[in-house]
Backbone as JSON Lines, residues from 0, in Angstrom:
{"i":0,"aa":"M","n":[116.22,51.76,152.18],"ca":[117.03,50.75,153.24],"c":[115.34,51.11,154.16]}
{"i":1,"aa":"S","n":[115.03,49.66,154.68],"ca":[114.43,49.06,155.9],"c":[114.66,49.07,157.25]}
{"i":2,"aa":"C","n":[113.45,49.63,157.91],"ca":[115.39,49.28,159.69],"c":[115.24,47.73,159.9]}
{"i":3,"aa":"R","n":[114.45,47.16,159.3],"ca":[114.9,45.46,159.21],"c":[116.55,44.8,158.65]}
{"i":4,"aa":"S","n":[116.5,45.66,157.31],"ca":[117.66,45.34,156.28],"c":[118.94,46.18,156.75]}
{"i":5,"aa":"L","n":[118.25,47.07,157.61],"ca":[119.95,48.11,158.13],"c":[120.32,47.85,159.98]}
{"i":6,"aa":"A","n":[118.72,46.89,160.35],"ca":[119.04,46.34,161.54],"c":[120.15,44.71,161.45]}
{"i":7,"aa":"D","n":[119.98,44.52,160.35],"ca":[120.33,43.17,159.56],"c":[122.11,43.16,159.33]}
{"i":8,"aa":"R","n":[122.22,44.24,158.63],"ca":[124.28,45.56,158.58],"c":[124.41,45.56,159.96]}
{"i":9,"aa":"V","n":[123.34,46.22,160.38],"ca":[124.47,46.64,162.21],"c":[124.77,45.59,163.13]}
{"i":10,"aa":"D","n":[123.58,44.77,163.01],"ca":[123.84,43.55,163.68],"c":[124.39,43.03,163.21]}
{"i":11,"aa":"A","n":[125.31,42.33,161.81],"ca":[126.9,41.96,161.63],"c":[127.63,42.61,162.07]}
{"i":12,"aa":"L","n":[128.09,43.5,162.32],"ca":[129.02,44.6,162.9],"c":[129.47,44.69,164.38]}
{"i":13,"aa":"L","n":[128.24,43.68,164.7],"ca":[128.67,43.6,166.84],"c":[129.11,42.26,166.62]}
{"i":14,"aa":"P","n":[129.72,42.48,168.13],"ca":[130.47,41.29,167.85],"c":[130.33,40.17,168.47]}
{"i":15,"aa":"Q","n":[129.26,40.08,168.67],"ca":[128.12,39.28,169.4],"c":[128.3,38.39,170.48]}
{"i":16,"aa":"T","n":[128.95,39.21,171.67],"ca":[129.22,38.47,172.44],"c":[128.12,38.76,173.53]}
{"i":17,"aa":"Q","n":[126.58,38.97,172.92],"ca":[126.05,38.88,173.84],"c":[125.84,39.26,175.85]}
{"i":18,"aa":"C","n":[126.4,39.83,176.03],"ca":[126.81,40.34,177.11],"c":[126.34,41.53,177.7]}
{"i":19,"aa":"T","n":[125.59,42.08,177.27],"ca":[124.71,42.73,177.59],"c":[124.85,44.78,178.11]}
{"i":20,"aa":"K","n":[125.6,44.3,177.75],"ca":[126.89,45.93,178.56],"c":[125.89,46.72,177.62]}
{"i":21,"aa":"C","n":[125.46,46.94,176.87],"ca":[125.01,47.68,176.0],"c":[123.41,48.35,176.63]}
{"i":22,"aa":"G","n":[123.16,47.17,177.31],"ca":[121.47,47.68,177.9],"c":[119.99,46.91,177.25]}
{"i":23,"aa":"Y","n":[120.85,46.04,176.1],"ca":[119.76,45.66,175.72],"c":[120.02,43.78,176.42]}
{"i":24,"aa":"D","n":[119.27,43.13,175.65],"ca":[119.23,41.76,176.21],"c":[119.82,41.11,174.83]}
{"i":25,"aa":"G","n":[121.22,41.61,173.95],"ca":[121.9,40.13,173.17],"c":[121.75,41.46,172.52]}
{"i":26,"aa":"C","n":[123.03,41.2,171.71],"ca":[123.67,42.22,170.64],"c":[122.25,42.65,169.16]}
{"i":27,"aa":"R","n":[121.17,41.44,168.85],"ca":[120.27,41.45,168.02],"c":[119.36,42.88,168.39]}
{"i":28,"aa":"P","n":[118.58,42.65,169.61],"ca":[118.46,44.08,170.41],"c":[119.12,45.23,169.76]}
{"i":29,"aa":"Y","n":[120.44,45.1,170.62],"ca":[120.95,46.61,170.85],"c":[121.28,47.22,169.4]}
{"i":30,"aa":"A","n":[120.65,46.0,167.99],"ca":[121.25,46.58,166.6],"c":[120.13,46.83,166.33]}
{"i":31,"aa":"E","n":[118.88,46.21,166.8],"ca":[117.85,46.8,166.09],"c":[117.16,48.71,166.74]}
{"i":32,"aa":"A","n":[118.1,48.58,167.93],"ca":[117.93,50.02,168.29],"c":[118.18,51.29,168.6]}
{"i":33,"aa":"I","n":[119.66,50.58,167.47],"ca":[120.24,51.74,166.25],"c":[120.29,51.61,165.56]}
{"i":34,"aa":"A","n":[119.2,50.46,164.57],"ca":[118.38,50.9,163.33],"c":[117.59,51.53,163.08]}
{"i":35,"aa":"E","n":[116.58,51.83,164.23],"ca":[115.67,53.26,164.86],"c":[115.89,54.11,165.33]}
{"i":36,"aa":"G","n":[117.45,54.4,165.15],"ca":[117.97,55.77,165.79],"c":[117.8,55.62,167.64]}
{"i":37,"aa":"A","n":[117.08,55.21,167.96],"ca":[116.87,54.62,169.56],"c":[117.93,54.77,170.36]}
{"i":38,"aa":"V","n":[119.6,55.01,170.1],"ca":[120.73,54.96,170.7],"c":[121.86,54.68,169.86]}
{"i":39,"aa":"P","n":[122.53,55.13,170.7],"ca":[123.8,55.9,170.27],"c":[124.95,54.87,169.98]}
{"i":40,"aa":"I","n":[125.44,54.43,169.09],"ca":[126.79,53.19,168.66],"c":[127.8,53.24,169.05]}
{"i":41,"aa":"N","n":[127.69,53.97,170.83],"ca":[128.88,54.03,171.15],"c":[128.67,52.68,172.77]}
{"i":42,"aa":"R","n":[127.75,52.25,172.7],"ca":[127.35,51.52,173.53],"c":[128.07,49.95,173.9]}
{"i":43,"aa":"C","n":[128.96,49.37,173.55],"ca":[129.7,48.47,172.72],"c":[130.88,47.78,173.11]}
{"i":44,"aa":"P","n":[131.03,47.54,174.44],"ca":[132.71,47.46,175.21],"c":[133.43,46.43,174.55]}
{"i":45,"aa":"P","n":[132.86,45.22,173.89],"ca":[133.55,44.18,173.12],"c":[134.01,44.55,171.7]}
{"i":46,"aa":"G","n":[133.67,45.23,171.53],"ca":[133.66,45.65,170.17],"c":[134.47,47.58,169.96]}
{"i":47,"aa":"G","n":[134.88,48.07,170.87],"ca":[135.5,49.15,171.18],"c":[135.17,50.53,170.43]}
{"i":48,"aa":"E","n":[136.43,50.8,170.2],"ca":[136.56,51.84,168.89],"c":[136.33,51.62,167.59]}
{"i":49,"aa":"D","n":[137.06,50.73,167.22],"ca":[136.66,49.85,165.95],"c":[135.54,49.58,165.68]}
{"i":50,"aa":"G","n":[134.46,49.14,166.51],"ca":[133.5,48.73,166.4],"c":[132.86,49.97,165.6]}
{"i":51,"aa":"I","n":[133.21,51.36,166.99],"ca":[131.72,52.14,166.37],"c":[132.92,53.42,165.03]}
{"i":52,"aa":"A","n":[133.43,52.59,164.89],"ca":[134.03,53.38,163.45],"c":[133.36,52.56,162.28]}
{"i":53,"aa":"Q","n":[133.04,51.43,162.22],"ca":[132.88,50.66,161.53],"c":[131.42,51.25,161.58]}
{"i":54,"aa":"L","n":[130.27,51.47,162.7],"ca":[129.01,51.76,162.83],"c":[128.78,52.79,162.21]}
{"i":55,"aa":"S","n":[129.34,53.95,162.25],"ca":[129.8,54.81,162.36],"c":[129.26,55.75,160.7]}
{"i":56,"aa":"A","n":[130.37,54.65,159.68],"ca":[130.28,55.03,158.46],"c":[129.43,54.24,157.99]}
{"i":57,"aa":"L","n":[128.73,52.52,158.13],"ca":[127.58,52.66,157.64],"c":[126.45,53.46,157.81]}
{"i":58,"aa":"L","n":[126.34,54.12,159.4],"ca":[125.65,54.48,159.24],"c":[125.25,56.04,158.86]}
{"i":59,"aa":"G","n":[127.05,56.44,158.35],"ca":[127.28,58.09,157.9],"c":[126.91,59.03,159.28]}
{"i":60,"aa":"T","n":[127.02,58.37,160.37],"ca":[126.73,59.16,161.25],"c":[128.33,59.29,162.24]}
{"i":61,"aa":"P","n":[128.27,61.16,163.05],"ca":[129.57,61.27,163.76],"c":[130.14,60.12,164.63]}
{"i":62,"aa":"L","n":[131.82,59.91,164.55],"ca":[131.98,59.5,165.21],"c":[131.94,59.53,166.9]}
{"i":63,"aa":"L","n":[131.89,58.96,168.08],"ca":[131.32,58.93,168.68],"c":[132.57,58.37,169.82]}
{"i":64,"aa":"P","n":[132.6,58.79,171.3],"ca":[134.12,57.98,171.8],"c":[133.06,57.07,172.7]}
{"i":65,"aa":"L","n":[134.27,55.88,173.22],"ca":[132.91,54.65,173.69],"c":[132.48,54.83,174.79]}
{"i":66,"aa":"D","n":[131.23,54.67,175.31],"ca":[131.76,54.97,176.68],"c":[131.43,54.0,177.72]}
{"i":67,"aa":"L","n":[132.29,54.89,179.05],"ca":[132.9,54.06,179.13],"c":[132.06,53.42,180.74]}
{"i":68,"aa":"S","n":[131.35,53.98,180.84],"ca":[130.13,53.58,182.16],"c":[129.23,52.65,181.77]}
{"i":69,"aa":"R","n":[129.72,52.3,180.53],"ca":[129.11,51.16,180.2],"c":[130.38,49.29,180.57]}
{"i":70,"aa":"G","n":[131.71,49.54,180.55],"ca":[132.53,48.81,181.02],"c":[134.3,49.2,179.61]}
{"i":71,"aa":"E","n":[135.05,49.59,180.19],"ca":[136.16,48.81,179.35],"c":[136.31,47.76,178.83]}
{"i":72,"aa":"P","n":[136.65,48.45,177.22],"ca":[137.3,47.92,176.44],"c":[138.63,47.29,176.54]}
{"i":73,"aa":"G","n":[139.44,46.41,176.43],"ca":[140.09,45.28,176.55],"c":[140.28,43.81,175.51]}
{"i":74,"aa":"P","n":[140.96,42.62,175.92],"ca":[141.73,41.53,175.06],"c":[140.3,40.5,175.43]}
{"i":75,"aa":"L","n":[139.92,39.42,174.77],"ca":[139.12,38.18,175.16],"c":[138.96,37.84,176.6]}
{"i":76,"aa":"L","n":[138.1,37.86,177.19],"ca":[138.41,37.33,178.29],"c":[137.48,35.61,178.6]}
{"i":77,"aa":"V","n":[137.91,34.85,179.4],"ca":[137.25,33.79,179.65],"c":[137.15,33.36,180.44]}
{"i":78,"aa":"A","n":[135.52,32.31,180.93],"ca":[134.75,32.06,182.49],"c":[135.52,31.13,182.94]}
{"i":79,"aa":"R","n":[136.84,30.68,183.76],"ca":[137.3,29.3,184.51],"c":[136.0,29.19,185.91]}
{"i":80,"aa":"I","n":[135.66,28.33,186.14],"ca":[135.33,27.59,187.38],"c":[136.23,26.09,188.2]}
{"i":81,"aa":"D","n":[136.41,27.19,189.27],"ca":[137.33,26.1,190.72],"c":[135.76,25.12,190.67]}
{"i":82,"aa":"E","n":[136.22,23.96,189.93],"ca":[135.56,22.95,190.01],"c":[135.42,22.14,190.98]}
{"i":83,"aa":"S","n":[136.82,22.05,192.56],"ca":[136.34,21.95,193.54],"c":[135.65,22.25,194.29]}
{"i":84,"aa":"H","n":[135.05,23.7,194.09],"ca":[134.55,24.65,195.15],"c":[132.97,24.85,194.49]}
{"i":85,"aa":"C","n":[133.08,24.12,192.71],"ca":[131.53,24.39,192.35],"c":[130.53,23.43,192.95]}
{"i":86,"aa":"I","n":[129.56,23.25,193.14],"ca":[128.04,22.36,193.91],"c":[126.89,22.55,192.87]}
{"i":87,"aa":"G","n":[127.28,22.21,191.44],"ca":[126.86,21.46,190.31],"c":[124.57,22.7,190.99]}
{"i":88,"aa":"C","n":[125.02,23.69,190.8],"ca":[123.49,24.3,191.58],"c":[123.26,24.65,190.08]}
{"i":89,"aa":"T","n":[123.72,25.23,189.01],"ca":[123.65,25.14,187.76],"c":[122.58,26.74,187.25]}
{"i":90,"aa":"L","n":[122.87,27.41,187.97],"ca":[122.95,28.95,187.93],"c":[123.5,29.48,186.68]}
{"i":91,"aa":"C","n":[124.86,29.45,186.5],"ca":[125.82,29.69,185.32],"c":[125.13,28.99,184.55]}
{"i":92,"aa":"I","n":[124.44,27.91,184.02],"ca":[124.19,27.12,182.77],"c":[123.36,28.26,182.68]}
{"i":93,"aa":"Q","n":[122.35,28.34,183.13],"ca":[121.0,29.43,182.49],"c":[121.72,30.36,181.96]}
{"i":94,"aa":"A","n":[123.05,31.0,183.0],"ca":[123.11,32.64,183.01],"c":[124.03,32.63,181.47]}
{"i":95,"aa":"C","n":[124.38,31.54,180.84],"ca":[124.88,31.61,179.61],"c":[124.21,31.24,178.43]}
{"i":96,"aa":"P","n":[124.4,32.81,177.89],"ca":[124.37,33.11,176.69],"c":[124.7,32.29,175.41]}
{"i":97,"aa":"V","n":[125.24,32.03,175.4],"ca":[125.63,31.03,174.5],"c":[125.91,29.08,174.98]}
{"i":98,"aa":"D","n":[125.67,29.02,175.61],"ca":[125.09,27.35,176.13],"c":[127.15,27.1,176.53]}
{"i":99,"aa":"A","n":[127.66,27.64,176.71],"ca":[128.79,27.25,177.22],"c":[129.69,26.83,178.48]}
{"i":100,"aa":"I","n":[128.89,26.37,178.89],"ca":[128.78,26.24,179.58],"c":[128.33,24.74,180.1]}
{"i":101,"aa":"V","n":[129.04,23.76,180.51],"ca":[128.26,22.3,180.02],"c":[128.47,21.69,181.36]}
{"i":102,"aa":"G","n":[127.24,20.36,182.06],"ca":[127.21,19.86,183.86],"c":[125.81,19.78,183.87]}
{"i":103,"aa":"A","n":[125.47,18.96,184.52],"ca":[124.52,19.04,185.2],"c":[123.95,18.8,186.64]}
{"i":104,"aa":"N","n":[122.99,19.23,187.07],"ca":[122.48,19.7,188.2],"c":[122.99,18.22,189.51]}
{"i":105,"aa":"K","n":[123.61,18.94,190.55],"ca":[124.48,17.93,192.29],"c":[125.87,17.88,191.19]}
{"i":106,"aa":"H","n":[126.21,17.93,190.32],"ca":[127.29,17.88,189.26],"c":[128.44,18.88,189.25]}
{"i":107,"aa":"M","n":[129.53,19.12,189.42],"ca":[130.49,19.89,188.75],"c":[130.12,20.39,187.57]}
{"i":108,"aa":"H","n":[130.67,21.76,187.03],"ca":[130.45,22.66,186.01],"c":[131.65,23.0,185.24]}
{"i":109,"aa":"T","n":[131.56,22.9,183.92],"ca":[133.18,23.72,183.24],"c":[132.28,24.21,182.02]}
{"i":110,"aa":"V","n":[133.34,24.97,181.31],"ca":[133.4,26.2,180.66],"c":[133.98,25.57,179.43]}
{"i":111,"aa":"L","n":[133.34,25.61,178.38],"ca":[133.95,24.93,176.52],"c":[134.81,26.89,176.23]}
{"i":112,"aa":"D","n":[136.31,26.09,175.96],"ca":[136.8,27.63,175.84],"c":[136.18,28.42,174.76]}
{"i":113,"aa":"D","n":[136.09,27.58,174.12],"ca":[135.72,28.03,172.34],"c":[134.53,28.05,171.85]}
{"i":114,"aa":"W","n":[133.75,28.22,172.9],"ca":[132.75,28.92,172.77],"c":[132.56,29.45,173.61]}
{"i":115,"aa":"C","n":[133.59,30.78,174.47],"ca":[132.42,31.45,175.55],"c":[133.27,33.08,175.3]}
{"i":116,"aa":"T","n":[132.13,33.66,175.46],"ca":[132.29,34.87,174.54],"c":[133.07,36.15,175.52]}
{"i":117,"aa":"G","n":[133.23,35.91,176.67],"ca":[133.87,36.99,177.54],"c":[132.52,37.51,178.34]}
{"i":118,"aa":"C","n":[131.39,37.32,178.25],"ca":[130.73,38.63,178.52],"c":[131.08,38.43,179.97]}
{"i":119,"aa":"D","n":[131.26,37.36,181.19],"ca":[131.24,37.64,182.56],"c":[129.58,37.5,183.55]}
{"i":120,"aa":"L","n":[128.05,37.43,182.0],"ca":[127.12,36.83,182.86],"c":[127.07,35.35,183.19]}
{"i":121,"aa":"C","n":[128.17,34.86,183.51],"ca":[127.77,33.79,184.81],"c":[128.91,33.81,186.0]}
{"i":122,"aa":"V","n":[129.55,34.74,186.51],"ca":[129.94,35.03,187.7],"c":[128.71,35.81,188.69]}
{"i":123,"aa":"A","n":[127.8,36.37,188.26],"ca":[127.39,37.2,189.51],"c":[126.33,36.35,189.95]}
{"i":124,"aa":"P","n":[125.5,35.35,189.25],"ca":[124.92,33.98,189.65],"c":[125.34,33.23,190.37]}
{"i":125,"aa":"C","n":[126.92,33.39,190.59],"ca":[127.48,31.61,191.03],"c":[126.9,31.77,192.57]}
{"i":126,"aa":"P","n":[126.45,31.27,193.22],"ca":[126.65,31.86,195.11],"c":[127.65,31.43,195.89]}
{"i":127,"aa":"V","n":[128.78,30.23,195.23],"ca":[129.75,30.4,196.19],"c":[131.16,31.27,195.14]}
{"i":128,"aa":"D","n":[130.82,31.98,194.76],"ca":[132.42,32.68,193.73],"c":[132.97,31.92,193.34]}
{"i":129,"aa":"C","n":[133.02,30.79,192.8],"ca":[133.89,30.01,192.12],"c":[133.86,30.18,190.01]}
{"i":130,"aa":"I","n":[133.86,31.31,190.1],"ca":[133.42,31.89,188.69],"c":[135.02,32.97,188.78]}
{"i":131,"aa":"E","n":[135.76,33.2,187.97],"ca":[136.46,34.14,187.5],"c":[136.79,34.28,186.51]}
{"i":132,"aa":"M","n":[137.09,35.57,185.83],"ca":[137.51,35.64,184.4],"c":[138.81,35.58,183.78]}
{"i":133,"aa":"V","n":[139.25,34.87,183.69],"ca":[141.04,35.1,182.88],"c":[140.9,35.05,180.97]}
{"i":134,"aa":"P","n":[142.38,35.43,180.69],"ca":[142.39,35.89,179.5],"c":[142.47,34.83,178.92]}
{"i":135,"aa":"A","n":[142.13,34.64,177.74],"ca":[141.81,33.64,176.54],"c":[143.42,33.05,175.4]}
{"i":136,"aa":"G","n":[144.0,34.47,176.14],"ca":[145.41,33.81,175.2],"c":[144.88,34.17,173.01]}
{"i":137,"aa":"R","n":[143.84,34.5,173.52],"ca":[143.22,34.57,171.81],"c":[142.96,35.67,171.7]}
{"i":138,"aa":"A","n":[142.77,35.97,170.37],"ca":[141.37,37.3,169.76],"c":[140.06,36.54,169.38]}
{"i":139,"aa":"W","n":[139.35,37.95,169.51],"ca":[137.59,37.43,168.67],"c":[137.57,37.93,167.61]}
{"i":140,"aa":"T","n":[137.26,36.55,166.79],"ca":[137.17,37.29,164.86],"c":[135.57,37.16,164.74]}
{"i":141,"aa":"S","n":[135.44,37.41,163.85],"ca":[134.38,37.63,162.81],"c":[133.69,36.24,163.1]}
{"i":142,"aa":"E","n":[134.16,35.1,162.83],"ca":[133.87,33.76,162.63],"c":[133.65,33.72,164.22]}
{"i":143,"aa":"D","n":[134.54,33.94,165.03],"ca":[133.67,33.66,166.29],"c":[132.38,33.92,166.24]}
{"i":144,"aa":"A","n":[132.12,35.52,166.13],"ca":[131.23,36.69,166.15],"c":[129.35,35.54,165.25]}
{"i":145,"aa":"A","n":[129.78,35.69,164.48],"ca":[129.06,34.42,163.27],"c":[128.66,32.78,163.43]}
{"i":146,"aa":"I","n":[129.41,31.86,164.88],"ca":[129.11,31.41,165.65],"c":[128.15,31.36,166.69]}
{"i":147,"aa":"S","n":[128.48,32.23,167.74],"ca":[128.35,32.71,168.68],"c":[126.63,32.99,168.59]}
{"i":148,"aa":"R","n":[126.64,34.25,167.58],"ca":[124.98,35.08,166.97],"c":[124.19,33.42,166.45]}
{"i":149,"aa":"Q","n":[124.4,32.16,165.81],"ca":[123.9,31.12,166.05],"c":[123.59,30.61,167.18]}
{"i":150,"aa":"R","n":[124.68,30.23,167.88],"ca":[124.63,29.66,168.76],"c":[123.42,30.53,169.9]}
{"i":151,"aa":"H","n":[123.43,32.18,170.25],"ca":[122.61,32.34,171.3],"c":[121.65,32.35,170.22]}
{"i":152,"aa":"R","n":[121.4,32.22,169.07],"ca":[119.53,32.21,168.54],"c":[119.09,30.77,169.21]}
{"i":153,"aa":"N","n":[120.03,29.87,169.25],"ca":[119.63,28.23,169.71],"c":[119.38,27.89,171.19]}
{"i":154,"aa":"H","n":[120.16,29.2,172.03],"ca":[119.32,29.16,173.33],"c":[118.25,29.92,173.48]}
{"i":155,"aa":"L","n":[117.79,31.1,172.75],"ca":[116.96,31.22,172.65],"c":[115.8,30.55,172.84]}
{"i":156,"aa":"A","n":[115.57,30.5,171.18],"ca":[114.61,29.05,171.08],"c":[114.07,28.01,171.93]}
{"i":157,"aa":"R","n":[115.29,27.34,172.14],"ca":[115.26,26.43,173.8],"c":[114.28,27.05,174.68]}
{"i":158,"aa":"A","n":[114.4,28.12,175.2],"ca":[114.41,28.82,176.53],"c":[112.2,29.22,176.1]}
{"i":159,"aa":"E","n":[111.92,29.65,174.85],"ca":[111.16,29.62,174.71],"c":[110.56,28.14,174.47]}
{"i":160,"aa":"R","n":[110.58,27.7,174.27],"ca":[110.39,25.12,173.89],"c":[109.73,25.44,175.98]}
{"i":161,"aa":"L","n":[111.39,25.49,176.42],"ca":[110.52,24.94,177.83],"c":[109.63,25.97,178.52]}
{"i":162,"aa":"A","n":[109.77,26.88,177.85],"ca":[108.79,28.37,178.69],"c":[107.57,27.58,178.03]}
{"i":163,"aa":"A","n":[107.43,27.43,177.32],"ca":[105.98,27.23,176.47],"c":[105.58,25.63,177.33]}
{"i":164,"aa":"D","n":[106.42,24.87,177.36],"ca":[106.13,24.13,177.86],"c":[105.74,23.46,179.41]}
{"i":165,"aa":"N","n":[106.3,24.54,179.97],"ca":[106.28,25.16,181.27],"c":[104.96,25.4,181.5]}
{"i":166,"aa":"A","n":[104.67,26.18,180.65],"ca":[103.2,26.66,180.71],"c":[102.04,26.03,180.31]}
{"i":167,"aa":"R","n":[102.38,24.69,179.94],"ca":[101.54,23.71,179.68],"c":[101.26,22.49,180.48]}
{"i":168,"aa":"L","n":[102.35,22.77,180.93],"ca":[102.14,21.46,182.31],"c":[101.79,22.91,183.57]}
{"i":169,"aa":"M","n":[101.32,23.62,183.75],"ca":[101.46,24.42,185.07],"c":[99.86,24.37,184.59]}
{"i":170,"aa":"A","n":[98.98,24.79,183.36],"ca":[97.65,24.88,183.29],"c":[96.95,23.91,183.97]}
{"i":171,"aa":"P","n":[95.83,24.87,183.92],"ca":[94.53,23.78,184.83],"c":[94.33,22.73,184.02]}
{"i":172,"aa":"E","n":[94.17,21.22,184.62],"ca":[93.75,20.34,184.03],"c":[92.06,20.8,183.48]}
{"i":173,"aa":"I","n":[91.77,20.76,182.36],"ca":[90.44,19.89,181.86],"c":[89.48,19.18,182.35]}
{"i":174,"aa":"S","n":[88.39,19.6,182.92],"ca":[87.51,17.7,183.27],"c":[86.82,17.51,181.43]}
{"i":175,"aa":"E","n":[87.47,15.83,181.51],"ca":[86.81,15.15,180.49],"c":[85.87,14.59,180.51]}
{"i":176,"aa":"A","n":[85.04,14.7,181.65],"ca":[83.76,14.56,181.27],"c":[82.64,14.71,180.68]}
{"i":177,"aa":"P","n":[81.63,14.29,179.95],"ca":[81.41,15.17,178.49],"c":[80.29,16.81,178.87]}
{"i":178,"aa":"A","n":[80.6,17.06,178.41],"ca":[79.86,18.5,178.53],"c":[78.11,17.95,178.59]}
{"i":179,"aa":"P","n":[77.0,18.69,179.21],"ca":[75.79,18.48,178.54],"c":[75.18,18.57,178.05]}
{"i":180,"aa":"A","n":[74.47,17.78,177.4],"ca":[73.81,17.54,175.84],"c":[72.96,19.0,176.05]}
{"i":181,"aa":"A","n":[72.79,20.07,174.99],"ca":[71.95,21.5,175.12],"c":[70.83,21.31,174.88]}
{"i":182,"aa":"P","n":[69.82,21.89,176.0],"ca":[68.56,21.47,174.97],"c":[68.12,21.99,174.28]}
{"i":183,"aa":"A","n":[67.18,21.09,173.95],"ca":[66.24,22.05,172.45],"c":[65.34,22.76,172.58]}
{"i":184,"aa":"S","n":[65.68,23.37,171.39],"ca":[64.98,25.01,171.69],"c":[63.08,24.52,171.52]}
{"i":185,"aa":"E","n":[62.82,25.42,172.46],"ca":[61.32,25.12,172.26],"c":[60.93,25.13,170.7]}
{"i":186,"aa":"E","n":[61.09,26.03,169.66],"ca":[60.76,25.92,168.32],"c":[60.87,24.26,167.57]}
{"i":187,"aa":"K","n":[62.14,23.41,168.22],"ca":[62.14,22.26,168.02],"c":[61.4,21.3,168.79]}
{"i":188,"aa":"E","n":[61.0,21.42,169.89],"ca":[59.68,20.54,170.82],"c":[58.51,21.04,169.9]}
{"i":189,"aa":"D","n":[58.13,22.14,169.61],"ca":[56.75,21.98,169.06],"c":[56.64,22.0,167.96]}
{"i":190,"aa":"R","n":[57.78,21.99,167.08],"ca":[57.9,21.4,165.68],"c":[57.21,19.65,165.99]}
{"i":191,"aa":"K","n":[57.88,19.14,166.7],"ca":[57.73,17.86,167.21],"c":[57.02,17.21,167.7]}
{"i":192,"aa":"R","n":[56.33,18.06,168.03],"ca":[54.71,18.08,169.38],"c":[53.73,17.84,167.73]}
{"i":193,"aa":"S","n":[53.94,18.78,167.19],"ca":[52.86,19.18,166.16],"c":[52.69,17.71,165.33]}
{"i":194,"aa":"A","n":[54.28,17.7,164.71],"ca":[54.18,15.86,164.01],"c":[53.46,14.83,164.77]}
{"i":195,"aa":"I","n":[54.11,14.69,166.2],"ca":[53.35,13.78,166.52],"c":[51.42,13.43,167.14]}
{"i":196,"aa":"E","n":[51.23,15.0,166.67],"ca":[49.97,15.03,166.99],"c":[48.92,15.29,165.79]}
{"i":197,"aa":"S","n":[49.4,15.44,164.69],"ca":[49.23,15.19,163.95],"c":[49.08,13.69,163.29]}
{"i":198,"aa":"A","n":[50.27,12.31,163.43],"ca":[50.35,11.54,163.13],"c":[49.22,10.54,163.85]}
{"i":199,"aa":"L","n":[49.12,11.51,165.18],"ca":[47.7,10.53,165.9],"c":[46.55,10.75,165.1]}
{"i":200,"aa":"A","n":[46.53,11.85,164.49],"ca":[45.12,11.96,163.92],"c":[45.03,11.52,162.93]}
{"i":201,"aa":"R","n":[46.06,11.15,161.68],"ca":[45.29,10.41,161.42],"c":[45.67,8.56,161.45]}
{"i":202,"aa":"A","n":[46.03,8.18,162.27],"ca":[45.38,7.36,162.62],"c":[44.15,7.23,163.25]}
{"i":203,"aa":"R","n":[43.7,8.01,164.1],"ca":[41.91,8.09,164.63],"c":[41.29,8.12,163.01]}
{"i":204,"aa":"A","n":[41.44,8.63,162.63],"ca":[41.22,8.76,160.85],"c":[40.61,7.92,160.3]}
{"i":205,"aa":"R","n":[42.12,6.45,160.06],"ca":[42.12,5.63,159.81],"c":[40.55,4.62,160.56]}
{"i":206,"aa":"R","n":[41.4,4.71,162.11],"ca":[40.52,3.72,162.34],"c":[38.66,4.31,162.6]}
{"i":207,"aa":"N","n":[38.77,5.2,162.64],"ca":[36.86,5.73,162.55],"c":[36.98,6.71,161.52]}
{"i":208,"aa":"P","n":[36.82,6.39,160.08],"ca":[36.21,7.04,159.15],"c":[35.31,8.16,159.07]}
{"i":209,"aa":"T","n":[35.38,8.99,158.76],"ca":[33.97,10.33,159.05],"c":[32.16,9.53,158.53]}
{"i":210,"aa":"Q","n":[32.04,8.93,159.13],"ca":[30.28,9.05,157.89],"c":[29.55,9.89,157.7]}
{"i":211,"aa":"S","n":[29.88,9.61,155.85],"ca":[29.14,10.74,154.98],"c":[27.6,10.7,155.63]}
């Protein structure tokens, strides 16, 4: 089994909350690190003990207790924005890994509950502390995980496109003035001079034929 196919299978068992509590920038990088044997299987609080058990069975490795330094397991939470205090700074929108927050600059934002993964990455960037995590009132399902995985991929792809566009805009402008013509080589000039001299010699010979 290749590392890539194993990483796919590990990724399929992770909850896809993209919370980064494992120490990686999302579930996929953590899955790849697990597949490479570079990191233990117990760093995912949203996956909890059940997630560790599934990873242990897949990899044939011993069960490990959940690493509580990474966070506490618990019921699904979702973000709530106090819209009366929201200043529309868009920092929470930029922080959300699955585009679950909608709004515009200098306009209040709101959270799409069905999209929110409970990652709480939007809480810390808020400059007015108007975001809190509240119980979702439902469980996180495998269908939620699959949808969240695709939304995260779309989020990353869009971020890459924006970065590329910004890089092009920031690049120095290239002058449109035509480049000066490269000087002819000395060899080319010699051939040209020789041809002209030969033509002149023939012309002189026709005008002044050699007397026998």
